[in-house]
């Protein structure tokens, strides 16, 4: 057990969040991810200028997770990236929405007269229903293929 504590397993992790606090004396900083508490960072001198430029910006930090004697986990920074603010606009916010059946939840018309209440009197109910059926047949062919331009 003591051997495990002395040689913790090296785990690489990437954290995305806002870099709000930095201490150049100790070469430490904190990233506040969208979910969860702040993540403490330890960075080498070579990254100090990048950390300074990235302060108060959204960053993506990759590094090795360490748990020092005080028990608080921190990340030894190996790479720092400041994504373009426009990148969020180009990428979808989540998984694509599933395709829905446009007729889902549609029920047969039981009282045609109620359906036709606002239609002009010169057309009969049968003519209108026939037009609706013809329109539906041309929009959704029986073989299930989509018509050009119809998604």
Coordinates of C-alpha atoms in Angstrom, one line a residue, residues 74-126:
X74 CA -3.5 19.3 -9.5
X75 CA -2.5 19.1 -13.1
X76 CA 1.1 19.5 -14.3
X77 CA 0.5 21.4 -17.5
X78 CA 2.1 20.0 -20.6
X79 CA 0.0 21.9 -23.3
X80 CA -2.2 25.0 -23.2
X81 CA -4.5 26.0 -26.0
X82 CA -6.7 29.1 -26.3
X83 CA -9.5 28.1 -28.7
X84 CA -10.9 30.8 -30.9
X85 CA -14.1 32.4 -29.5
X86 CA -15.7 31.6 -32.8
X87 CA -15.0 27.9 -32.5
X88 CA -18.0 27.5 -30.2
X89 CA -20.2 29.0 -33.0
X90 CA -19.0 26.5 -35.6
X91 CA -19.3 23.4 -33.5
X92 CA -22.7 22.0 -32.6
X93 CA -23.7 22.4 -29.0
X94 CA -24.7 18.8 -28.6
X95 CA -25.6 15.6 -30.5
X96 CA -27.7 16.1 -33.7
X97 CA -31.4 16.0 -33.2
X98 CA -33.0 12.8 -34.4
X99 CA -35.0 13.0 -37.6
X100 CA -38.7 13.2 -36.7
X101 CA -41.6 11.8 -38.7
X102 CA -43.5 14.9 -39.9
X103 CA -46.8 13.0 -39.4
X104 CA -46.0 11.7 -35.9
X105 CA -49.0 12.2 -33.7
X106 CA -51.3 12.9 -36.7
X107 CA -54.7 11.3 -36.5
X108 CA -57.4 10.6 -39.1
X109 CA -59.9 13.4 -39.7
X110 CA -63.2 12.1 -38.2
X111 CA -65.4 15.1 -38.8
X112 CA -64.6 16.5 -42.3
X113 CA -67.1 19.3 -41.9
X114 CA -65.3 20.7 -38.9
X115 CA -62.1 20.5 -40.8
X116 CA -63.5 22.5 -43.6
X117 CA -65.2 25.2 -41.6
X118 CA -63.0 28.0 -43.0
X119 CA -62.8 26.8 -46.5
X120 CA -64.7 28.4 -49.3
X121 CA -68.0 26.7 -50.3
X122 CA -67.2 26.3 -54.0
X123 CA -65.1 23.2 -53.4
X124 CA -66.5 20.0 -52.0
X125 CA -65.0 18.1 -49.1
X126 CA -64.2 15.2 -51.4

